[in-house]
PDB file of C-alpha atoms and ligand atoms in Angstrom:
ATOM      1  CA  UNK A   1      40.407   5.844 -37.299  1.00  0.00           C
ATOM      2  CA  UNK A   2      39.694   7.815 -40.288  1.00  0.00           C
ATOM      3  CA  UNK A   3      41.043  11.006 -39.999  1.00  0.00           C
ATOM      4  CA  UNK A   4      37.932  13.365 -39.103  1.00  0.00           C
ATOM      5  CA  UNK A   5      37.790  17.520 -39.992  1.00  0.00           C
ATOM      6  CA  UNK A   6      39.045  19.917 -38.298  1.00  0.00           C
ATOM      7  CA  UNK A   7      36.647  21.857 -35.802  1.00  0.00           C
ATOM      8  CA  UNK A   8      37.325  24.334 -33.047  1.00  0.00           C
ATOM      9  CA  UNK A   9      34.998  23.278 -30.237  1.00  0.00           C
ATOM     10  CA  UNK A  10      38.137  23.554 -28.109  1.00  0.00           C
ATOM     11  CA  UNK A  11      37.126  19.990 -26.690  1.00  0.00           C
ATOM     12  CA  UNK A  12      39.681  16.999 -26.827  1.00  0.00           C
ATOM     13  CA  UNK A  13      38.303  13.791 -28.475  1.00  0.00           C
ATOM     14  CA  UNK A  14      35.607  15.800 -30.191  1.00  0.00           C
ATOM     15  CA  UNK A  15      35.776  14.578 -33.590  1.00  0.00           C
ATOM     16  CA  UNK A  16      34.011  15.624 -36.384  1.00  0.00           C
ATOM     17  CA  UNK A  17      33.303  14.627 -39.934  1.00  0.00           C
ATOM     18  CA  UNK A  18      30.882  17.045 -41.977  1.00  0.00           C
ATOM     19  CA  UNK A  19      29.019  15.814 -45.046  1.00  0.00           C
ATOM     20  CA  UNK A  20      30.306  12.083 -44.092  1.00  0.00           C
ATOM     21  CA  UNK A  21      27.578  10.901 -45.228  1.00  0.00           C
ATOM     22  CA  UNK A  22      26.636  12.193 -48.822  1.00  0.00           C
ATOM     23  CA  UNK A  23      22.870  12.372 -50.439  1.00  0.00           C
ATOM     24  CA  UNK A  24      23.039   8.843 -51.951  1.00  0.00           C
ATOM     25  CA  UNK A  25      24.074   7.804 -48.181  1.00  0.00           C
ATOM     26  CA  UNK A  26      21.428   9.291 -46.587  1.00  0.00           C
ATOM     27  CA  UNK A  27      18.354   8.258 -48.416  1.00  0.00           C
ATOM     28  CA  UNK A  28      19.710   4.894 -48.323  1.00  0.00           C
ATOM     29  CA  UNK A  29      20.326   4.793 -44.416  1.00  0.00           C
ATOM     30  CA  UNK A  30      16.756   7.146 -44.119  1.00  0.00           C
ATOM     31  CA  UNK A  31      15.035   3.580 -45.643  1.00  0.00           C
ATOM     32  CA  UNK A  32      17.134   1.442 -43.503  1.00  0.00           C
ATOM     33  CA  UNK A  33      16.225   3.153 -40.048  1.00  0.00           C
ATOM     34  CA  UNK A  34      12.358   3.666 -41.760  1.00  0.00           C
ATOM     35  CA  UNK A  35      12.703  -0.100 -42.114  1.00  0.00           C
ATOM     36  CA  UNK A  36      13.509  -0.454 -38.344  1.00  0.00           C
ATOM     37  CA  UNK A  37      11.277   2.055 -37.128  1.00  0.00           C
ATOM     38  CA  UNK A  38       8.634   0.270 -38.727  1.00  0.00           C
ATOM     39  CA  UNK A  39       9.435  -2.662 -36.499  1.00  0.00           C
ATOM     40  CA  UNK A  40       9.935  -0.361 -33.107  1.00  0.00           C
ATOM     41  CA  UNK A  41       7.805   2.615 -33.668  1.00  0.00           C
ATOM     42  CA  UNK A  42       9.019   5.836 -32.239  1.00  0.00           C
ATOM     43  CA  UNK A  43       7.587   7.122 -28.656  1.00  0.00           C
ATOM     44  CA  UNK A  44       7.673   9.559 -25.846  1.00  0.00           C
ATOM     45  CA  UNK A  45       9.765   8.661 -23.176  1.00  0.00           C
ATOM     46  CA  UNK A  46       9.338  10.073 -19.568  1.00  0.00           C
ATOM     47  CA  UNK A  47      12.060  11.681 -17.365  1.00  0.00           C
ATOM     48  CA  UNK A  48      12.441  10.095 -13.827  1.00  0.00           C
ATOM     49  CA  UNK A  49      10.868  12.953 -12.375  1.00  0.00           C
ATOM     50  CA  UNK A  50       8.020  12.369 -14.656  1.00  0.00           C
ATOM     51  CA  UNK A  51       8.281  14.950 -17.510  1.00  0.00           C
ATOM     52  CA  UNK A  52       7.988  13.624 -20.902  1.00  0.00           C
ATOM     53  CA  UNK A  53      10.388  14.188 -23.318  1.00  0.00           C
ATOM     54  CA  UNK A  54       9.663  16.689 -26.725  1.00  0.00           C
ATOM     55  CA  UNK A  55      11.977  13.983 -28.429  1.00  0.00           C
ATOM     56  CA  UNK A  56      10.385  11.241 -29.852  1.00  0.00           C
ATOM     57  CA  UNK A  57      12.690   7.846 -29.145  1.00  0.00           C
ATOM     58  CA  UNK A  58      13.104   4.296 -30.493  1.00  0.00           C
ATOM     59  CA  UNK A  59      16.278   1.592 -30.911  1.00  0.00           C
ATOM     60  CA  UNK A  60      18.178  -0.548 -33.022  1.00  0.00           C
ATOM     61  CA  UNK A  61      20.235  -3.597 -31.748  1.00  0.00           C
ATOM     62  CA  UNK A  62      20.738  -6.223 -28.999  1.00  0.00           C
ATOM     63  CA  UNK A  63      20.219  -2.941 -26.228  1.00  0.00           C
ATOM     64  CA  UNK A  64      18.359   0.096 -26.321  1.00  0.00           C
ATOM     65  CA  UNK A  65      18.056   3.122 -23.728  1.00  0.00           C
ATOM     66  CA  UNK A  66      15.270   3.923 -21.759  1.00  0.00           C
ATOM     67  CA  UNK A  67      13.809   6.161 -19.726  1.00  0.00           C
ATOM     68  CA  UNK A  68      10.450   6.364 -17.186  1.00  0.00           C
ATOM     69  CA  UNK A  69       9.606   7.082 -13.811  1.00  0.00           C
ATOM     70  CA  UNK A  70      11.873   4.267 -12.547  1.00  0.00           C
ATOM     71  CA  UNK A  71      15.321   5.942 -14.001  1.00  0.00           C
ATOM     72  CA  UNK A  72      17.544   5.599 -17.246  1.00  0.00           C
ATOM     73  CA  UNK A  73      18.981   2.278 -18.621  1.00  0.00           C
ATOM     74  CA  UNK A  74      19.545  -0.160 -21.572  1.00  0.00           C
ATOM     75  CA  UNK A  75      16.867  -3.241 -21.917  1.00  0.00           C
ATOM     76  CA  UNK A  76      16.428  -5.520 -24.871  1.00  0.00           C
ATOM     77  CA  UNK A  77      12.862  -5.184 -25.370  1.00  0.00           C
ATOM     78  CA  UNK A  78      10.547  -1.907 -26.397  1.00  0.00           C
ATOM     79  CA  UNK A  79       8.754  -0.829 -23.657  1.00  0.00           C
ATOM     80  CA  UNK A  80       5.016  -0.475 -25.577  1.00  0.00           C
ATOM     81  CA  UNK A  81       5.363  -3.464 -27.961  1.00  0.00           C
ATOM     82  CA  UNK A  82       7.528  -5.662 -25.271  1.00  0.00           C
ATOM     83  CA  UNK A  83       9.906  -6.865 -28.423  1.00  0.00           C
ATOM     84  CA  UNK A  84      13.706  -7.076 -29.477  1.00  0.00           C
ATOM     85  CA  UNK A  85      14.695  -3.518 -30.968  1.00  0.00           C
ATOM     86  CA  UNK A  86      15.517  -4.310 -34.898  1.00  0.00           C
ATOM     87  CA  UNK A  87      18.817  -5.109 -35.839  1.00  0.00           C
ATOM     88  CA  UNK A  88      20.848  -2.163 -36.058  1.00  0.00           C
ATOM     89  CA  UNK A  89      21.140  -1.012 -40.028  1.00  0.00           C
ATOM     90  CA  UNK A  90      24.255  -2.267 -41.627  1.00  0.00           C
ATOM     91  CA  UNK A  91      25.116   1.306 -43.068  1.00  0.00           C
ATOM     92  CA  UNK A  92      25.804   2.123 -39.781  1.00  0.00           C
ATOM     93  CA  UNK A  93      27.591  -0.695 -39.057  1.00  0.00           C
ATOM     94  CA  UNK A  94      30.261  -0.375 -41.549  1.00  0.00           C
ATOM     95  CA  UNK A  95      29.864   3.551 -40.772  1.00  0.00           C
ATOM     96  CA  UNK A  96      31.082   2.239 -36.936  1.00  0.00           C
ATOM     97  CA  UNK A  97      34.093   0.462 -38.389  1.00  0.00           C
ATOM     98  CA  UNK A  98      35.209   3.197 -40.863  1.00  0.00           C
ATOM     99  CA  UNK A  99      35.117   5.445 -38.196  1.00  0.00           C
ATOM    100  CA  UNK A 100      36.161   4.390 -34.938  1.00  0.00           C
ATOM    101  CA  UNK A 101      38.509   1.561 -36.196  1.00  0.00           C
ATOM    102  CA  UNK A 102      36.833  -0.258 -33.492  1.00  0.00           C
ATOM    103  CA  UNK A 103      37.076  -4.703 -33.448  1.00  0.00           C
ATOM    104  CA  UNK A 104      33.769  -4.360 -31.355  1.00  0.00           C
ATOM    105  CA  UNK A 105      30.735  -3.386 -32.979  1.00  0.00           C
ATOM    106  CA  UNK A 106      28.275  -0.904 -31.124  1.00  0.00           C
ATOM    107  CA  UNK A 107      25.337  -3.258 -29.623  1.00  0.00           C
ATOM    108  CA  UNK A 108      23.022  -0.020 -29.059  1.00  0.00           C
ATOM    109  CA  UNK A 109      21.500   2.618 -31.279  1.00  0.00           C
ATOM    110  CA  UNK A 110      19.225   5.388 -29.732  1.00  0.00           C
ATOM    111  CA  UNK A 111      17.159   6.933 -32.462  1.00  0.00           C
ATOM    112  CA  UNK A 112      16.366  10.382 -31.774  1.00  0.00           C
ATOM    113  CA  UNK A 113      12.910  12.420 -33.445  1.00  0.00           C
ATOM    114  CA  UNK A 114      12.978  16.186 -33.335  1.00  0.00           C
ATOM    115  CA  UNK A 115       9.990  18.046 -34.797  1.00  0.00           C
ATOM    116  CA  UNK A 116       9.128  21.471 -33.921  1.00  0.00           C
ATOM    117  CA  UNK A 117       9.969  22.769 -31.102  1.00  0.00           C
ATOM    118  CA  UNK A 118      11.599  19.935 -29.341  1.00  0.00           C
ATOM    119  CA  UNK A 119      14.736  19.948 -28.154  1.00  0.00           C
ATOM    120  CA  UNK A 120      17.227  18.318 -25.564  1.00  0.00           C
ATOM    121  CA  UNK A 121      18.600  19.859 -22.351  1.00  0.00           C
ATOM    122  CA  UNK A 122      22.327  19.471 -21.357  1.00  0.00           C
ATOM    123  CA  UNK A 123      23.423  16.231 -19.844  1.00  0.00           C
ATOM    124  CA  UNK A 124      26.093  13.849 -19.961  1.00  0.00           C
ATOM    125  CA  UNK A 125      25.860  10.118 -21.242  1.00  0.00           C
ATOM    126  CA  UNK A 126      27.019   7.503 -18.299  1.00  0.00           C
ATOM    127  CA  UNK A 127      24.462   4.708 -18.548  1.00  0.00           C
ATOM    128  CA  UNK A 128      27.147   2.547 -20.417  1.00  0.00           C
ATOM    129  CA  UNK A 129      29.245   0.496 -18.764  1.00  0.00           C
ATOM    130  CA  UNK A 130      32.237   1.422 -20.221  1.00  0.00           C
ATOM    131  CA  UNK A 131      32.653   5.455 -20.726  1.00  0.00           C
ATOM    132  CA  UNK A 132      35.836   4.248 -22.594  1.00  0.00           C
ATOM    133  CA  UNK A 133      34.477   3.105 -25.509  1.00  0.00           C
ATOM    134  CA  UNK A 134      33.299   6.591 -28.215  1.00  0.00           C
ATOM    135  CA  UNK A 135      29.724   7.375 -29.066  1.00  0.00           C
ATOM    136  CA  UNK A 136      29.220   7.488 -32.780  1.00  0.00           C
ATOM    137  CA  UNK A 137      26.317  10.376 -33.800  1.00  0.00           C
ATOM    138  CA  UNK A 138      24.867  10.418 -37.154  1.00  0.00           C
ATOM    139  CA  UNK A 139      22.817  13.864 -38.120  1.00  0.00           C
ATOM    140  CA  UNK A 140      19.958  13.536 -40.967  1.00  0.00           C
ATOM    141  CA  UNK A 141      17.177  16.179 -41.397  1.00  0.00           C
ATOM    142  CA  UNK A 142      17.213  19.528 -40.475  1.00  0.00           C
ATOM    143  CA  UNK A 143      20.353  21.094 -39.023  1.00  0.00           C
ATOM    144  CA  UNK A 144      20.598  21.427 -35.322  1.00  0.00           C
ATOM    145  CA  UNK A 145      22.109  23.409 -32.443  1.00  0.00           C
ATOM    146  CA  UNK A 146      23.945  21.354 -30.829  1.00  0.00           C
ATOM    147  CA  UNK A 147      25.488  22.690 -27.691  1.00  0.00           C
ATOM    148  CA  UNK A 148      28.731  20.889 -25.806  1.00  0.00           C
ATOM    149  CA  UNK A 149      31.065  22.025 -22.944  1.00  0.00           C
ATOM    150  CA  UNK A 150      33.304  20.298 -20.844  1.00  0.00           C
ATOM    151  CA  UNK A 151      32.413  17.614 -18.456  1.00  0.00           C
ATOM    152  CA  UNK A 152      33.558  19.771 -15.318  1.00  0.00           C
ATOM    153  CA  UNK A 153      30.817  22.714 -16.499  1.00  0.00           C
ATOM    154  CA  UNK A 154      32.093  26.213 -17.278  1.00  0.00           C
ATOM    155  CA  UNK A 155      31.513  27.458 -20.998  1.00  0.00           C
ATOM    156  CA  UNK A 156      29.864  25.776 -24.124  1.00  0.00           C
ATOM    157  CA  UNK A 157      29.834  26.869 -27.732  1.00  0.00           C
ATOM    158  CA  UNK A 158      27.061  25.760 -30.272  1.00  0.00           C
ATOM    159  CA  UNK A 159      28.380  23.564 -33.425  1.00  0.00           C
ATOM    160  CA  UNK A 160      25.710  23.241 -36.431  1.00  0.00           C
ATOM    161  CA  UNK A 161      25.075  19.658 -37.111  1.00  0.00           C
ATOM    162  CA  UNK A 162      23.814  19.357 -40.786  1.00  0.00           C
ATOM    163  CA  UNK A 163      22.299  16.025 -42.331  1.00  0.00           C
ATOM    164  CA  UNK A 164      25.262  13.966 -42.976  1.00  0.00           C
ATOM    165  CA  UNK A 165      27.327  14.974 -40.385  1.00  0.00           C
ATOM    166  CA  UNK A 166      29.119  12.422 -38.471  1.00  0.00           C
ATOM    167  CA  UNK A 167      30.869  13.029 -34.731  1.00  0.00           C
ATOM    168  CA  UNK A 168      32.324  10.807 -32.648  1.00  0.00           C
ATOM    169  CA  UNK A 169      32.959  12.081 -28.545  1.00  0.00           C
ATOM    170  CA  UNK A 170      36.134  10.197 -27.987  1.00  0.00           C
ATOM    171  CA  UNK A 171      38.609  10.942 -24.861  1.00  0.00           C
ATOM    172  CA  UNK A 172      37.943  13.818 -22.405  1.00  0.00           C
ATOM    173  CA  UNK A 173      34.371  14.824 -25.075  1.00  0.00           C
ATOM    174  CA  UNK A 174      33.053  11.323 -23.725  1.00  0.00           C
ATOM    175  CA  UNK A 175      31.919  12.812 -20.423  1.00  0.00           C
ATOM    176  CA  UNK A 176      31.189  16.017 -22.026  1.00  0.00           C
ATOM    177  CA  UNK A 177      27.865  18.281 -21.050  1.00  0.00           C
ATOM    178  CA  UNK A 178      25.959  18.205 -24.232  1.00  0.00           C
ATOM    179  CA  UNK A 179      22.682  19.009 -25.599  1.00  0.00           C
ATOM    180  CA  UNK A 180      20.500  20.211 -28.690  1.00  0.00           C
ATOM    181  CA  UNK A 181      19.075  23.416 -27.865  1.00  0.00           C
ATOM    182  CA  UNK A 182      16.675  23.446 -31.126  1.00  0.00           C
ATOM    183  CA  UNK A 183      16.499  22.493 -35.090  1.00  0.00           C
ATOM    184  CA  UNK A 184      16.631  25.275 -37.620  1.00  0.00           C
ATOM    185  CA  UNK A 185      12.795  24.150 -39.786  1.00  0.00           C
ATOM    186  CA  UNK A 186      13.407  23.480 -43.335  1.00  0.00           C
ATOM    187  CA  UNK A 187      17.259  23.578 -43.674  1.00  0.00           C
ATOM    188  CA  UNK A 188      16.946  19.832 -45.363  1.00  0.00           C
ATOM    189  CA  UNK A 189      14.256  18.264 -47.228  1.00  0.00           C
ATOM    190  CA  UNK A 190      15.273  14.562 -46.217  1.00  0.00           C
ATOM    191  CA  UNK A 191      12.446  13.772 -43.560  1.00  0.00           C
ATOM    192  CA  UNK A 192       9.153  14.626 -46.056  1.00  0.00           C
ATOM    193  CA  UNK A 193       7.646  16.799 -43.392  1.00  0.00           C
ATOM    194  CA  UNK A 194      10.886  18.130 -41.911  1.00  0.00           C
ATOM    195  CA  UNK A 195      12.367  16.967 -38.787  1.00  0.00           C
ATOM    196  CA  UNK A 196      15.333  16.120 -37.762  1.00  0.00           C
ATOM    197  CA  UNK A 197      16.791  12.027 -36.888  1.00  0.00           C
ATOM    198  CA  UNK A 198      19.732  11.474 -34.560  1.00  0.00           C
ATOM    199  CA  UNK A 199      21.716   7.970 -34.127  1.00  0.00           C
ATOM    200  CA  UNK A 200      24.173   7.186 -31.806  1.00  0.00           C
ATOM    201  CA  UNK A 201      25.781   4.131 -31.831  1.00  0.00           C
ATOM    202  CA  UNK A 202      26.912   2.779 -29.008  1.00  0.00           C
ATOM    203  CA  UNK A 203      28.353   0.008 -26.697  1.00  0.00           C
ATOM    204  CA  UNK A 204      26.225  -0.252 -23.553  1.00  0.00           C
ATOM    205  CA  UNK A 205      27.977  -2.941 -21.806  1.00  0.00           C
TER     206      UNK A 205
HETATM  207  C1  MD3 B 301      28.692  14.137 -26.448  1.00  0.00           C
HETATM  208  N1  MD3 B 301      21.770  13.196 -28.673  1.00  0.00           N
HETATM  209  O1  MD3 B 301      21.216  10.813 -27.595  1.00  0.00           O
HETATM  210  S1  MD3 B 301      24.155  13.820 -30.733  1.00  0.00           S
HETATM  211  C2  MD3 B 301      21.907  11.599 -26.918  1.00  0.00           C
HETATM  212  O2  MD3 B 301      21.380  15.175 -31.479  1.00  0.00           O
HETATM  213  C3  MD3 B 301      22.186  12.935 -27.462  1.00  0.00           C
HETATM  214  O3  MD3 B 301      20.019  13.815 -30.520  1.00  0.00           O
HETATM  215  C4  MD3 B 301      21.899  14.490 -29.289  1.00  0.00           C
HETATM  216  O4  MD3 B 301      22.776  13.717 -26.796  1.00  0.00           O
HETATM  217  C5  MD3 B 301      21.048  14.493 -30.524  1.00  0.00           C
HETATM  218  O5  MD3 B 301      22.366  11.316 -25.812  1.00  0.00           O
HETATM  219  C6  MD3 B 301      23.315  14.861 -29.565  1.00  0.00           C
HETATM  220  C7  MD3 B 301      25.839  14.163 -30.388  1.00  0.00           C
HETATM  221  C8  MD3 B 301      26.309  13.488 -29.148  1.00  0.00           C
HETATM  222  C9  MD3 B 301      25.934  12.204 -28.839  1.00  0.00           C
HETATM  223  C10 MD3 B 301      26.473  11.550 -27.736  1.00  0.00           C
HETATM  224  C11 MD3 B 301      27.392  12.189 -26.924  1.00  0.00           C
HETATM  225  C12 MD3 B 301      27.202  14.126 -28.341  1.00  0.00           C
HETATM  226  C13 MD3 B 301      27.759  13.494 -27.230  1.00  0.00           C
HETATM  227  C14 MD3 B 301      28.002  11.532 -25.841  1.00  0.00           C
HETATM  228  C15 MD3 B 301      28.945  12.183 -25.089  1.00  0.00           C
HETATM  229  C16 MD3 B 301      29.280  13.480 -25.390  1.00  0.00           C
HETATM  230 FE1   FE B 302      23.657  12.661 -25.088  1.00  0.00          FE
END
């Protein structure tokens, strides 16, 4: 694995890579995932108890994750056109690789809209079937608040994510309680209309 930055979030297997991605980077991965989302438009997903989400979600690759009013999980088709998600983009691919050192590439990529005011409570990720394998997050657009503590609960501490900015959750970060409490508008003129786009790559089974 490429060694990442150093950053304080006093989490193990938090690793962090700021500006990993540099402008030339992230206009061309901005097309690729335009290119996808063009295939599997972005929509609202629902909570289980009903509440939709102020994120706006699609996928890339063989799995995607979903959410409605029958629970969380990973499915092969989008659940308003009832296709395959597009192939995952091959920047972030080779990102995967670079990063994690990994043989096997992520088969799921959850796309992730802010705009405005929307923002994501704290949770932890344990719909994949192995919470051994690292999640791979990819920042572009405005900067965001992003809030993580450890998996037990107890204290968090807020670490800026900036367009470009890589992190992988590795280790003991895996299972860590983690959310984006909001975007900061206009920090990055990326997204024409400002926003913010999250990927994660992962491997859901
Ligand atoms: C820590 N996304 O999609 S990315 C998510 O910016 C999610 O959209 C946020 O939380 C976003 O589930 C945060 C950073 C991140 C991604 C996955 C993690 C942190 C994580 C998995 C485990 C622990
Ligand atoms: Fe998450």
């Amino acid at each position: 694995m490429e060694t990442p930055g150093q950053l304080e979030t006093g989490l193990e297997g938090f690793r962090f890579w700021p500006g990993a991605l540099g402008p030339l980077d992230q206009t061309c991965l901005l097309a690729q995932v335009r290119a996808a989302v063009a295939q599997a438009p972005f929509y609202r997903p629902e909570t289980p108890g009903g509440r939709p989400f102020s994120v706006l979600m699609t996928n890339c690759g063989p799995l995607g994750w979903v959410s409605d009013r029958t629970g969380y999980r990973y499915q092969p088709l989008h659940p308003l056109t009832g296709r395959p998600w597009p192939p995952i983009p091959p920047l972030l691919l080779a990102l995967w690789d670079r990063l994690t050192g990994l043989e096997s590439p992520p088969d799921a990529c959850l796309v992730n809209l802010y705009r405005g005011p929307a923002r994501m409570g704290l949770h932890q990720d344990r719909d994949e079937a192995d919470l051994t394998a690292p999640v791979l997050s990819v920042s572009l657009g405005d900067t965001a608040m992003f809030r993580i503590g450890p998996a037990a609960g107890g204290a968090t501490r807020v670490v800026r994510l900036a367009s470009g900015d890589v992190c992988a959750l590795t280790g003991p970060a895996r299972l860590a309680r983690h959310g984006i409490d909001r975007t900061l508008p206009a920090t990055s003129r990326l997204l024409t209309g400002g926003g913010r786009l999250n990927l994660t790559l992962r491997r859901a089974r």
